[in-house]
Coordinates of C-alpha atoms (C1' of nucleotides) in Angstrom, one line a residue:
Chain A
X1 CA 139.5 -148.9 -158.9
X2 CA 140.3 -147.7 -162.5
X3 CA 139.1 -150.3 -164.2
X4 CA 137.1 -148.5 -167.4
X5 CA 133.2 -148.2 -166.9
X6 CA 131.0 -149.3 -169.1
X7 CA 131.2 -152.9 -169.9
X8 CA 127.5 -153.8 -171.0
X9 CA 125.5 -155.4 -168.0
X10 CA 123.6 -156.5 -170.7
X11 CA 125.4 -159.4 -172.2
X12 CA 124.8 -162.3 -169.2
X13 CA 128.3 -161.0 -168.6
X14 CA 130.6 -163.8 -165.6
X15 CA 129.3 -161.2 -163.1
X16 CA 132.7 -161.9 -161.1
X17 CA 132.8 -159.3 -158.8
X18 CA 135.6 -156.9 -159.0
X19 CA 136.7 -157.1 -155.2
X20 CA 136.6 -161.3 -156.1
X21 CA 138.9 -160.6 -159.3
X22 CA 141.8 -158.6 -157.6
X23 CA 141.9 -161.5 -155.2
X24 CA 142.2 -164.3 -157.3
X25 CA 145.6 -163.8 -158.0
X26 CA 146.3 -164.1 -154.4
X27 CA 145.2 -167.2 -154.2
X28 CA 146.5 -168.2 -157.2
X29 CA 150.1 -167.7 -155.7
X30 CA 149.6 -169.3 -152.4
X31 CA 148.5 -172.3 -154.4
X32 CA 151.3 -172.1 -156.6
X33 CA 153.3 -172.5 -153.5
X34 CA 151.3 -175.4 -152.5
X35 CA 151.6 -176.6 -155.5
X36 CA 155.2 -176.9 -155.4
X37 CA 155.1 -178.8 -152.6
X38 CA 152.9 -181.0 -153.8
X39 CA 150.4 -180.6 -151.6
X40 CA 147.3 -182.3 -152.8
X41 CA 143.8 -180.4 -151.3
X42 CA 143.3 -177.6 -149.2
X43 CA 140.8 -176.5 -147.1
X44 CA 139.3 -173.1 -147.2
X45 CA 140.4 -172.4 -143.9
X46 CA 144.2 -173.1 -145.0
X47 CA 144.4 -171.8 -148.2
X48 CA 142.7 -168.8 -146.9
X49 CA 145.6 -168.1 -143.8
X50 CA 148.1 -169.0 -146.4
X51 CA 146.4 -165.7 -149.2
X52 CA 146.2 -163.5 -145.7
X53 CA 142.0 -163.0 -146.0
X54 CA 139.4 -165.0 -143.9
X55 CA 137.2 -168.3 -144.8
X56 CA 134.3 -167.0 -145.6
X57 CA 135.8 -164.6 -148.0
X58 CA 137.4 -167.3 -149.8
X59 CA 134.6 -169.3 -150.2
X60 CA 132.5 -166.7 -151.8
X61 CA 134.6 -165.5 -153.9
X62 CA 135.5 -169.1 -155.1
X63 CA 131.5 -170.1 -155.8
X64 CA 131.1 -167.1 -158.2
X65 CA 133.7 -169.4 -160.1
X66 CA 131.4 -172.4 -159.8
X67 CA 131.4 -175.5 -157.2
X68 CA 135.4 -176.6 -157.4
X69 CA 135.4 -177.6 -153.3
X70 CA 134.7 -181.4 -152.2
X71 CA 132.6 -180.9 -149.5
X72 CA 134.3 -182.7 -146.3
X73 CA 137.2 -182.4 -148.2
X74 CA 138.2 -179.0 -149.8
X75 CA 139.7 -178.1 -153.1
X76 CA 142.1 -179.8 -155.5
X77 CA 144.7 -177.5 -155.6
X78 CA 146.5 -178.6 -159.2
X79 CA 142.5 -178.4 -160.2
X80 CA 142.0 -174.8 -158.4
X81 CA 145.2 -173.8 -160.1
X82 CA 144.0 -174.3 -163.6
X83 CA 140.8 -172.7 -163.2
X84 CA 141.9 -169.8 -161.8
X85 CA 144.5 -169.6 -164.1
X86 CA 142.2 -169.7 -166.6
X87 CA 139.6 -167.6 -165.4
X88 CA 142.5 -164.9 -164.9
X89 CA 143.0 -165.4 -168.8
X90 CA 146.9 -166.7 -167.6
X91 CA 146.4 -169.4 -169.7
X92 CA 147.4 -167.6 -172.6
X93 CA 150.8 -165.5 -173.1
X94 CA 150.6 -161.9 -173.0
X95 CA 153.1 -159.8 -174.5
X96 CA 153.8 -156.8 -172.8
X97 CA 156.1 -153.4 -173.3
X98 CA 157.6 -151.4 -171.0
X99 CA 157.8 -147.5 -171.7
X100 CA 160.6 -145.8 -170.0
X101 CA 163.7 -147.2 -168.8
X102 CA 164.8 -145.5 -166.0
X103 CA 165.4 -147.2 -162.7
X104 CA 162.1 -147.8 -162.6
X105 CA 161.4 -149.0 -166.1
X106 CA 164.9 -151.2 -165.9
X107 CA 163.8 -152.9 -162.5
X108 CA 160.6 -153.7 -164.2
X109 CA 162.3 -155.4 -167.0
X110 CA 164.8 -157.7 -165.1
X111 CA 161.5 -158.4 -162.3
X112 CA 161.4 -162.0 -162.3
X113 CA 157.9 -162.4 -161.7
X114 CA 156.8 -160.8 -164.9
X115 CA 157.7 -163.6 -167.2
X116 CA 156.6 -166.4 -164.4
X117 CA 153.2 -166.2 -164.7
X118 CA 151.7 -165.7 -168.4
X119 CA 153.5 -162.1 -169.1
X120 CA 156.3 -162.0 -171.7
X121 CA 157.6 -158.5 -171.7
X122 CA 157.9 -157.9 -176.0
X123 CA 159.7 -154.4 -176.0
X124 CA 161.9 -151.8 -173.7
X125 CA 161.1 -148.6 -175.0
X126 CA 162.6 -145.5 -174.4
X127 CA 162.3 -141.8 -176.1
X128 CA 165.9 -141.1 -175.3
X129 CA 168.1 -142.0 -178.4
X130 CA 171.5 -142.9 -176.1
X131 CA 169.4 -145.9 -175.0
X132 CA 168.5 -147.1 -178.1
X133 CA 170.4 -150.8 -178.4
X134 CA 171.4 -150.6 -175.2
X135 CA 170.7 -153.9 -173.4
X136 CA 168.8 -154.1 -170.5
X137 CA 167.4 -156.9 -169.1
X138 CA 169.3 -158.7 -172.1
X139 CA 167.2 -156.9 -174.2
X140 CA 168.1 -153.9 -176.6
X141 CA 166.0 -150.5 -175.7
X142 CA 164.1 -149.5 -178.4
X143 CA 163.3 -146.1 -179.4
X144 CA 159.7 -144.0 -179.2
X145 CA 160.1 -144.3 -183.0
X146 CA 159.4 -148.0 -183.2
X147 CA 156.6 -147.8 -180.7
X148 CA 153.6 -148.0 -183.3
X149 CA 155.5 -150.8 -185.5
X150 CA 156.4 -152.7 -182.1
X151 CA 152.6 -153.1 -180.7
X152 CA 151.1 -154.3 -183.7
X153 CA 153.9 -156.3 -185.2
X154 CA 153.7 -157.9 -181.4
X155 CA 149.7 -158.3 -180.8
X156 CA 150.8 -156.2 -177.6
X157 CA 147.4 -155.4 -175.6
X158 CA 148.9 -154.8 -172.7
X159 CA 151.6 -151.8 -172.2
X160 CA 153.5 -150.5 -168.9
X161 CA 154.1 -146.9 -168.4
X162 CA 157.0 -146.3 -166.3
X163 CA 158.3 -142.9 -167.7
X164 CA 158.5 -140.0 -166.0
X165 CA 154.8 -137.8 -165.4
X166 CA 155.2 -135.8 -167.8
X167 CA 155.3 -138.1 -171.0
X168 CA 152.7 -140.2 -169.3
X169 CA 149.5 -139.0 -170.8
X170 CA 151.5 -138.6 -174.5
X171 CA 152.6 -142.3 -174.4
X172 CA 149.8 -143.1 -173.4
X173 CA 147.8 -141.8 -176.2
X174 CA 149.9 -143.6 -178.3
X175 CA 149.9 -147.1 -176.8
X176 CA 145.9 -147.0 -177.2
X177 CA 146.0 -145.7 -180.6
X178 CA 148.2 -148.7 -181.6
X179 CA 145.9 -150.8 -180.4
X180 CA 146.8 -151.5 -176.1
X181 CA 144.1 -151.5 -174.7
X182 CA 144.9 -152.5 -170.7
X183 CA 147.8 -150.1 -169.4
X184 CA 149.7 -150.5 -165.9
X185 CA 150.8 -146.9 -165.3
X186 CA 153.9 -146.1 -162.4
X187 CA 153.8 -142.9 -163.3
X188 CA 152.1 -140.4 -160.7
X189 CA 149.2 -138.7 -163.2
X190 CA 146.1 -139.4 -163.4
X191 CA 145.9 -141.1 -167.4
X192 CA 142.6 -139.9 -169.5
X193 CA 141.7 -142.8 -171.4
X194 CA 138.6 -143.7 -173.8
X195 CA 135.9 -146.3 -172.8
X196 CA 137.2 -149.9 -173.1
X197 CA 140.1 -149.2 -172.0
X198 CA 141.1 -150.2 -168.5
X199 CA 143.9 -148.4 -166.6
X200 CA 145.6 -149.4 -163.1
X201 CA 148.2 -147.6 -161.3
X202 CA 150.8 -148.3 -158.9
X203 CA 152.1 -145.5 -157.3
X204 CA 154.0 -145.4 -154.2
X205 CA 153.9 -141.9 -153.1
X206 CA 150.3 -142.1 -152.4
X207 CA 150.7 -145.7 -150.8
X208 CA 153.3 -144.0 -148.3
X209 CA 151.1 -141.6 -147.7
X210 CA 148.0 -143.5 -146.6
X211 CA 150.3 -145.4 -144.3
X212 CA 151.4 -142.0 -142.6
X213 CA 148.2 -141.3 -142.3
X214 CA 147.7 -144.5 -139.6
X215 CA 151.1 -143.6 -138.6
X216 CA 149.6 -140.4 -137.5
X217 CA 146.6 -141.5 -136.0
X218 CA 148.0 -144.0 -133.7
X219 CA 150.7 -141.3 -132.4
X220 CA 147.8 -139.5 -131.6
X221 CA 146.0 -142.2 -129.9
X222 CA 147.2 -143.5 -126.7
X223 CA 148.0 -139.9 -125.5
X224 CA 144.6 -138.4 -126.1
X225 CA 145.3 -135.8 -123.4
X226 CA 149.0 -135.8 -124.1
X227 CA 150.2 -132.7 -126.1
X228 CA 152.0 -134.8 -128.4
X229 CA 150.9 -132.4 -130.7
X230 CA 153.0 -131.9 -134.3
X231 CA 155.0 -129.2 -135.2
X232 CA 152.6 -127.1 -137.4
X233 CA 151.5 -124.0 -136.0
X234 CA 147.8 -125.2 -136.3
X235 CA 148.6 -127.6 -134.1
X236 CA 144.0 -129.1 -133.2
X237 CA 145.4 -132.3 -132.2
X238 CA 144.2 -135.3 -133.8
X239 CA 142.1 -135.4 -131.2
X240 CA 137.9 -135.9 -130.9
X241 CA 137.3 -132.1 -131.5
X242 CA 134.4 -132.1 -134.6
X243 CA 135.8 -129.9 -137.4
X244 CA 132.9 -127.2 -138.8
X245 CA 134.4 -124.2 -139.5
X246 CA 138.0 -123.3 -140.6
X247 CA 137.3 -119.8 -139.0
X248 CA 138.6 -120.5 -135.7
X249 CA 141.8 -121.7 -136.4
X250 CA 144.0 -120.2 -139.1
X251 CA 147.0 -122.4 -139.7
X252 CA 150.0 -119.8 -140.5
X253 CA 150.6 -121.4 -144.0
X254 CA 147.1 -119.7 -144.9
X255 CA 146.1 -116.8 -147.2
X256 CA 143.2 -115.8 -145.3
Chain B
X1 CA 142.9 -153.2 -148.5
X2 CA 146.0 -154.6 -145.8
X3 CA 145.2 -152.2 -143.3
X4 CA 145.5 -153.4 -140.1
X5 CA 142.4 -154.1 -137.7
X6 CA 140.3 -150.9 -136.4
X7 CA 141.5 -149.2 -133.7
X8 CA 139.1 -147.7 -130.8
X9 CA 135.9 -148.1 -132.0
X10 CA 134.6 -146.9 -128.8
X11 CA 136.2 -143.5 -129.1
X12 CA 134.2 -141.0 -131.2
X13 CA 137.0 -141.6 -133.6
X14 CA 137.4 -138.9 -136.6
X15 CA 135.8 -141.6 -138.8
X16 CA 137.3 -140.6 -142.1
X17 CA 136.5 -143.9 -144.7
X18 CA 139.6 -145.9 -145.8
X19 CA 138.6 -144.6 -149.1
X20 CA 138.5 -141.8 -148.5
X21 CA 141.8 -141.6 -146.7
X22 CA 143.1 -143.8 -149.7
X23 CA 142.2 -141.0 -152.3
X24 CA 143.5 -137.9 -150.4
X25 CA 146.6 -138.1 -151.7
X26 CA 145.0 -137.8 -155.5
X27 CA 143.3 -134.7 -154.8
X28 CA 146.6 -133.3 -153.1
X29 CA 148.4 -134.2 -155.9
X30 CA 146.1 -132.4 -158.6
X31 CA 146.0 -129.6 -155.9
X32 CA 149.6 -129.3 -155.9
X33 CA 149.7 -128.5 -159.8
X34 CA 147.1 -126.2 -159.4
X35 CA 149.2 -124.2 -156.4
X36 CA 151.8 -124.2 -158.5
X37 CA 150.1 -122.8 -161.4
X38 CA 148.8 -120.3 -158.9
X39 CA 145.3 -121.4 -159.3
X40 CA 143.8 -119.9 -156.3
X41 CA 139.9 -121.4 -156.3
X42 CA 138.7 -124.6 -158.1
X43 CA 135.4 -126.0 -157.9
X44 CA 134.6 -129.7 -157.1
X45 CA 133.5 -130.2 -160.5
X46 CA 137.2 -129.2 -162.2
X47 CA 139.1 -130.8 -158.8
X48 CA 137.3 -133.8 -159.5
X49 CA 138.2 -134.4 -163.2
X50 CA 142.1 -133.2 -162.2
X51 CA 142.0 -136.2 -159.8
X52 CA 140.3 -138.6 -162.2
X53 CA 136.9 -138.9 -159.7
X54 CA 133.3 -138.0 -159.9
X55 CA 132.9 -134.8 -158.2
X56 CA 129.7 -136.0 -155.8
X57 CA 132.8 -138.1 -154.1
X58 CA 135.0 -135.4 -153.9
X59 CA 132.6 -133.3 -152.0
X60 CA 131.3 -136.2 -150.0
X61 CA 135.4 -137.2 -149.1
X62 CA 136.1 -133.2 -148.2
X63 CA 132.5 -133.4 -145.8
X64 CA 134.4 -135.7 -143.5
X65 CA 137.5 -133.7 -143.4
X66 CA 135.1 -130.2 -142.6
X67 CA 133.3 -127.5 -144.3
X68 CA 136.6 -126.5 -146.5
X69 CA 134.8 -125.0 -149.4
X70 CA 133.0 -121.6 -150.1
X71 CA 129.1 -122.2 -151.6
X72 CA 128.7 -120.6 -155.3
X73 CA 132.8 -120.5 -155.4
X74 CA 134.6 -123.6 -154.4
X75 CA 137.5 -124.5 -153.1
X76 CA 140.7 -122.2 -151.9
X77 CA 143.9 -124.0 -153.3
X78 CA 146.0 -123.6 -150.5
X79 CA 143.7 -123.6 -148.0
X80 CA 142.7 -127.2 -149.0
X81 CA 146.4 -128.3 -149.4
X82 CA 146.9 -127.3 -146.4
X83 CA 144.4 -129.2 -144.4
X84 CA 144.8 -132.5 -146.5
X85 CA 148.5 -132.3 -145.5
X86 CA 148.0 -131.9 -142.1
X87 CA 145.0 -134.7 -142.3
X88 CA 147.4 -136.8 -144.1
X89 CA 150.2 -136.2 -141.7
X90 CA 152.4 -134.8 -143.7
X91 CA 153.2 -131.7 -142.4
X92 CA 156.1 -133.5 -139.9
X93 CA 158.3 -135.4 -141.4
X94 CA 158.7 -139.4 -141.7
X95 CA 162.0 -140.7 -141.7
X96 CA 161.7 -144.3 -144.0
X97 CA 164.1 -147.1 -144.7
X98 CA 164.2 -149.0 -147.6
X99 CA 165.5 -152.9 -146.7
X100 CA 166.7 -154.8 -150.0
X101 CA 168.7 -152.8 -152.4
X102 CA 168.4 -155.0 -155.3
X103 CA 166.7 -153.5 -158.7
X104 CA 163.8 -152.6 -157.3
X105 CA 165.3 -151.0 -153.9
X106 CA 167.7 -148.8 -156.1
X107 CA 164.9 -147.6 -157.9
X108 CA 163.0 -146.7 -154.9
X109 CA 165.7 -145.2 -153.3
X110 CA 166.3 -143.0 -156.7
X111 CA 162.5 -142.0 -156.6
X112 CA 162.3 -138.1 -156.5
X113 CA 158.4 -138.7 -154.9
X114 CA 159.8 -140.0 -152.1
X115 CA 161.6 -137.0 -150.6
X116 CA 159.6 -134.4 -152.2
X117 CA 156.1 -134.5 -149.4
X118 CA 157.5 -135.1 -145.8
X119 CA 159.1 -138.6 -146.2
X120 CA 162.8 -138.9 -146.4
X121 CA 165.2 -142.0 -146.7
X122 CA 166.8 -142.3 -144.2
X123 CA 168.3 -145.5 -145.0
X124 CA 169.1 -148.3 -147.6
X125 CA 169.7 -152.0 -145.7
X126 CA 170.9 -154.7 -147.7
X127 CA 171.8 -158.5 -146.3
X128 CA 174.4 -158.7 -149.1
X129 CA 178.2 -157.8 -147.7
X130 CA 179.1 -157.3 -150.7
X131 CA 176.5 -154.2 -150.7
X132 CA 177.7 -152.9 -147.6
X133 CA 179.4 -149.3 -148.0
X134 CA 178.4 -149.0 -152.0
X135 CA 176.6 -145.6 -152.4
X136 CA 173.2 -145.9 -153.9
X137 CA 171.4 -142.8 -154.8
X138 CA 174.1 -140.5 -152.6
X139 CA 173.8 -142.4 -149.9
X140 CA 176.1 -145.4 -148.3
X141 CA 174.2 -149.2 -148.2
X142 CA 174.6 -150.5 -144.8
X143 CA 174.3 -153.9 -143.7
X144 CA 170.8 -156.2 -142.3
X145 CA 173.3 -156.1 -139.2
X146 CA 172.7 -152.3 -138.6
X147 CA 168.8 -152.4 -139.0
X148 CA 168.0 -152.5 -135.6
X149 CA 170.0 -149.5 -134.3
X150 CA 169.5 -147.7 -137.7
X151 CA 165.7 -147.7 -137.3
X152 CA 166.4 -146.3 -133.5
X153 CA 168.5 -144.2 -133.8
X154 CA 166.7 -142.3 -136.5
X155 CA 163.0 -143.0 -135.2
X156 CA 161.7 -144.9 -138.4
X157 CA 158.3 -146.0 -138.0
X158 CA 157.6 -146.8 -141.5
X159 CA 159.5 -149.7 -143.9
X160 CA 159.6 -150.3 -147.1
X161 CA 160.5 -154.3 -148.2
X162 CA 161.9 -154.5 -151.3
X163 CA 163.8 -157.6 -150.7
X164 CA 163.2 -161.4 -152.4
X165 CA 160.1 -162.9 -151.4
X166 CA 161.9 -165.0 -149.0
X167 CA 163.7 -162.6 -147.1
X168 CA 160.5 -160.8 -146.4
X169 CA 158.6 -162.2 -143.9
X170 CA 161.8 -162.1 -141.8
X171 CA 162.7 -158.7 -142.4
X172 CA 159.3 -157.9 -141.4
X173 CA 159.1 -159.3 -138.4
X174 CA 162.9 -157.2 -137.3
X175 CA 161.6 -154.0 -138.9
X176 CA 158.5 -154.6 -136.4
X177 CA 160.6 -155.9 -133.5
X178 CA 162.3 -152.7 -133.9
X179 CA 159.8 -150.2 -133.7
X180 CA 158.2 -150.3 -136.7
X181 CA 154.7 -150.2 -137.5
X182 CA 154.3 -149.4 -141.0
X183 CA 155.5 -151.1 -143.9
X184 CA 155.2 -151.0 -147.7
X185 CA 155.8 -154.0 -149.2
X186 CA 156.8 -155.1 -152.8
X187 CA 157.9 -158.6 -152.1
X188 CA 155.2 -161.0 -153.5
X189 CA 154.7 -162.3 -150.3
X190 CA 151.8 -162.3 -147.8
X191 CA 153.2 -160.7 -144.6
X192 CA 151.8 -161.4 -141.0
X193 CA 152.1 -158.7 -138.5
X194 CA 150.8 -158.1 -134.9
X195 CA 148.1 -156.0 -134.4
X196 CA 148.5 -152.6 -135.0
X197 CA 151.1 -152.7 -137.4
X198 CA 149.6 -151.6 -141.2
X199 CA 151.0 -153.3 -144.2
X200 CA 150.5 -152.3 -147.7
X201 CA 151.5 -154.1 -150.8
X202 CA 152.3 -152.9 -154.1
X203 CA 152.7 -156.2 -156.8
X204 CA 153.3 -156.1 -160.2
X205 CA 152.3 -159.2 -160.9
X206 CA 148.8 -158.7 -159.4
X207 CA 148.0 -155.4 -161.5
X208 CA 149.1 -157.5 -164.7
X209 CA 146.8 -160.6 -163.4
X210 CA 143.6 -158.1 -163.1
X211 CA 144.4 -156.2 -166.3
X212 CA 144.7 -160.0 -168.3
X213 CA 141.6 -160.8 -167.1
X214 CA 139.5 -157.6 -168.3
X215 CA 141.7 -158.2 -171.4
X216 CA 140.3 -161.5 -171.7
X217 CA 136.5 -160.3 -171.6
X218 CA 137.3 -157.9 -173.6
X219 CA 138.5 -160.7 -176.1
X220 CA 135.9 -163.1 -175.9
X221 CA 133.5 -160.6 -175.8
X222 CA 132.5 -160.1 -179.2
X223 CA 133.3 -163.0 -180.6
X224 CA 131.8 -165.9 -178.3
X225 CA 133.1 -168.6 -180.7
X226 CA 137.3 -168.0 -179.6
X227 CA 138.9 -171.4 -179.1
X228 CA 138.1 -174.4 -177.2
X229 CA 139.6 -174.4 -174.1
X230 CA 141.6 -177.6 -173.3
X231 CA 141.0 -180.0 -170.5
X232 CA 143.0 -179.2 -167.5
X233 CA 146.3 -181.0 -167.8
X234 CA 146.4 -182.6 -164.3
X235 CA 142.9 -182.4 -163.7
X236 CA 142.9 -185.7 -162.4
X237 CA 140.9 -186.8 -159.4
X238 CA 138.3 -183.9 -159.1
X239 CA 137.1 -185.6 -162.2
X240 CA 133.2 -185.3 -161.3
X241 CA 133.2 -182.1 -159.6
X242 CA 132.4 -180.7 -162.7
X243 CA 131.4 -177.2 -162.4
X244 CA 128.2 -176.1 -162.8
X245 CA 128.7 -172.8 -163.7
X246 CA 127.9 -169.9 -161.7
X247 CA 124.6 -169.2 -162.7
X248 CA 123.7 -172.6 -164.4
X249 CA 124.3 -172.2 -168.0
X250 CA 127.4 -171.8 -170.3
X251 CA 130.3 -169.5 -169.5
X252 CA 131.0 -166.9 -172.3
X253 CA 134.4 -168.3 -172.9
X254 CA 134.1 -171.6 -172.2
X255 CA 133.4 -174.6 -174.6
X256 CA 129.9 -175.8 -174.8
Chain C
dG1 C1' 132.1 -185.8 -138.7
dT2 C1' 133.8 -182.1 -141.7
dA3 C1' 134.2 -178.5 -144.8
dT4 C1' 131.8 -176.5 -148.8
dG5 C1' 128.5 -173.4 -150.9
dT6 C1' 125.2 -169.9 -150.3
dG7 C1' 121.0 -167.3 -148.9
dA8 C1' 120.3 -163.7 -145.5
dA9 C1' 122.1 -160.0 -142.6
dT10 C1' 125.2 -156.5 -142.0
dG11 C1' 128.3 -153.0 -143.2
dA12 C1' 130.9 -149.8 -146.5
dA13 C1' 131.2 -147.0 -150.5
dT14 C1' 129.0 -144.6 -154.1
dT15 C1' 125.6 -142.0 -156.2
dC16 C1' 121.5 -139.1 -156.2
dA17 C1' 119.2 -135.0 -155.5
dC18 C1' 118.4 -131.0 -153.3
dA19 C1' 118.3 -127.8 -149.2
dG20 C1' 120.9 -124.1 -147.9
dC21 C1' 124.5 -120.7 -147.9
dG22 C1' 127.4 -117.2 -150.1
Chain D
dC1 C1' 121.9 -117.9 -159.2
dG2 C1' 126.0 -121.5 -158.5
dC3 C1' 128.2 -124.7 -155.9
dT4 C1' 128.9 -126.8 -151.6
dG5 C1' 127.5 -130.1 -148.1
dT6 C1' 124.8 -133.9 -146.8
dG7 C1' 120.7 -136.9 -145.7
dA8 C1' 118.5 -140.6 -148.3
dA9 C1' 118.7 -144.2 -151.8
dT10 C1' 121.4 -147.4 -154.0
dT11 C1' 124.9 -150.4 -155.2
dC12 C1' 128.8 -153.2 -153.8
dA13 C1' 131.4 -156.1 -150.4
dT14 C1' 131.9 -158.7 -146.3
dT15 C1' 130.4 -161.6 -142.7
dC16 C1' 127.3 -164.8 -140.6
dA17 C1' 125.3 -169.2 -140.0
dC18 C1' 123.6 -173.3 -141.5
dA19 C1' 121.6 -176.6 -144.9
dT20 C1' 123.9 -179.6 -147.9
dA21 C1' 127.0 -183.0 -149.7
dC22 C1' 130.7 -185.9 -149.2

DNA sequence: GTATGTGAATGAATTCACAGCG
DNA sequence: CGCTGTGAATTCATTCACATAC
């Protein structure tokens, strides 16, 4: 997804693929839960219903870790946990800062789920001064100010962007030149960042809108026939008719 | 990603990639700023770095939604806003209810993006009594006994969860028994649904988990020698299944 | 007998590169 | 010409199916 380019294919590099990587974490949580009650080996075909993906999937993706699996058997899960712990780098604490605390940014910061696994969050920040000391969290918001001093004073590699879309690119800027260089961005823009340094986003507005768009479909589905048509004036049913020109049909929103 | 199994393969089906579908809402949203900076043309090449894609994918993503675009000039701005609304189902309106009013709900529920491109809330649900009347966001919390009639009464076919992990699965399965057949889900929970209900997710604690892992190559990148890494602390049992390594020799990060 | 680990087969997404239209 | 639209080539991901090891 937006994961930086250019990482060298040179260096014999883990070659974990990156589908394999944004899995491993759900496995990692249904073994947690396994974990807990002390459960002592899975099989593929459990752990794999419990993480919501199929067998064979699992498998794979766990032999481009290496050979963890008792054959007859399946996996250790205390053992499974470690490694993939490890191989997800959760071994190690991560400091992290939050930018912007709004509703969002505040919601972030009291998650519980952040600190759980490896994450420590380091810093609120926030550009407006009547947060500044304010405790959220139970944690004094910090001003834009401190930003710079906060991130290296912290070894912070890892910052969260959760102002509004305006500021995004700005803070972002920032964060990298102090030295983050992996960014988790909830604001809806599109960040420009230089090689090396990997950005993801979360943005909910465009996951509600993929979901209307199988919403649609399957209105449109059963009554193929059925003028179940929506309300815009260029109402071509989302139907089987193949697209080619807009010519025929000019929706009434149009400049034509 | 979660998207539920294919529907009607048979049909001659529009075919439009889940890729695809999953980035039309980035190009909408670069389109928007052009409209309203009353852009009227862009080419793929500009459209393409506005949305943070290469623009060979744009063009390819617009070739399954129709011949949109005018050769030697590009694209018309609100032409193509237009017909990725309509594509997208946004041109009617999707009435949503967010179940789970906690830090995260109230956030949602304060989120401009929601109302501002055909979705509107239609409802906060929370299980807590105590909730029950409180106004979040302008608008009165009602109680998990309501959910049923609220999401008939007002013709919600999409959900949002923002509820404890524990409470999910069973707020799932109402929302669904209901009429539901979309839902967004934060809780870090796997959900299981019936056929022909979609479920998305949106973790936190996933996009953190994939960022610490690129941060960790980035780390040991460089400098092969970082630290030993300790045995695993209850790496008992398993004891010979020592792994041997994806490709047979020694892992970057690994002791030797 | 049972469940892993993995080549081989299939399918999806991306990128290339250029024909064709305005 | 310039830029779209798209087959063909390529890369990436999933699934199959079975030899392999316990």
């Amino acid at each position: 997804m937006a994961t930086g380019r250019t990482h060298r294919p040179a260096t014999r590099s883990r070659g974990i693929p990156e589908a394999t990587v944004a899995r491993l974490p759900l496995y990692l949580r249904a073994l947690t839960g396994l974990s807990e009650r002390s459960v002592p080996t899975v099989s593929s075909e459990e752990l794999a219903a419990a993480a919501g993906v199929n067998s064979a999937k699992l498998r794979k993706d766990f032999s481009y870790l290496g050979s963890y699996g008792t054959r007859g058997v399946g996996y250790d899960v205390e053992y499974l946990v470690y490694q993939i712990s490890r191989e997800l780098g959760l071994t190690q604490d991560w400091p992290v800062v939050i930018v912007g605390i709004g509703n969002l940014g505040a919601a972030l910061a009291n998650y519980g789920g952040f600190a759980s696994r490896g994450f420590r969050v380091a810093a609120l920040i926030d550009a407006d001064p009547a947060m500044a000391g304010k405790p959220v969290a139970g944690m004094p918001v910090q001003h834009t100010d401190e930003l710079e001093k906060i991130i290296k004073d912290n070894g912070v590699s890892i910052g969260v962007i959760a102002t509004p879309a305006g500021a995004a690119q700005q803070v972002c800027e920032r964060l990298v030149a102090a030295g983050v260089t992996s960014i988790l961005n909830f604001a809806p823009t599109v960040l420009s960042v230089p090689d090396g340094v990997d950005v993801r986003k979360v943005d909910l507005s465009i996951e509600l809108q993929i979901l209307a768009f199988h919403e649609q479909r399957k209105a449109g589905e059963e009554s193929a026939a059925a003028e179940a048509a929506p309300l815009p004036p260029a109402a071509r049913a989302a139907g089987q008719a193949d697209r080619k020109g807009p010519d025929g049909d000019v929706p009434a929103v149009m400049p034509a």
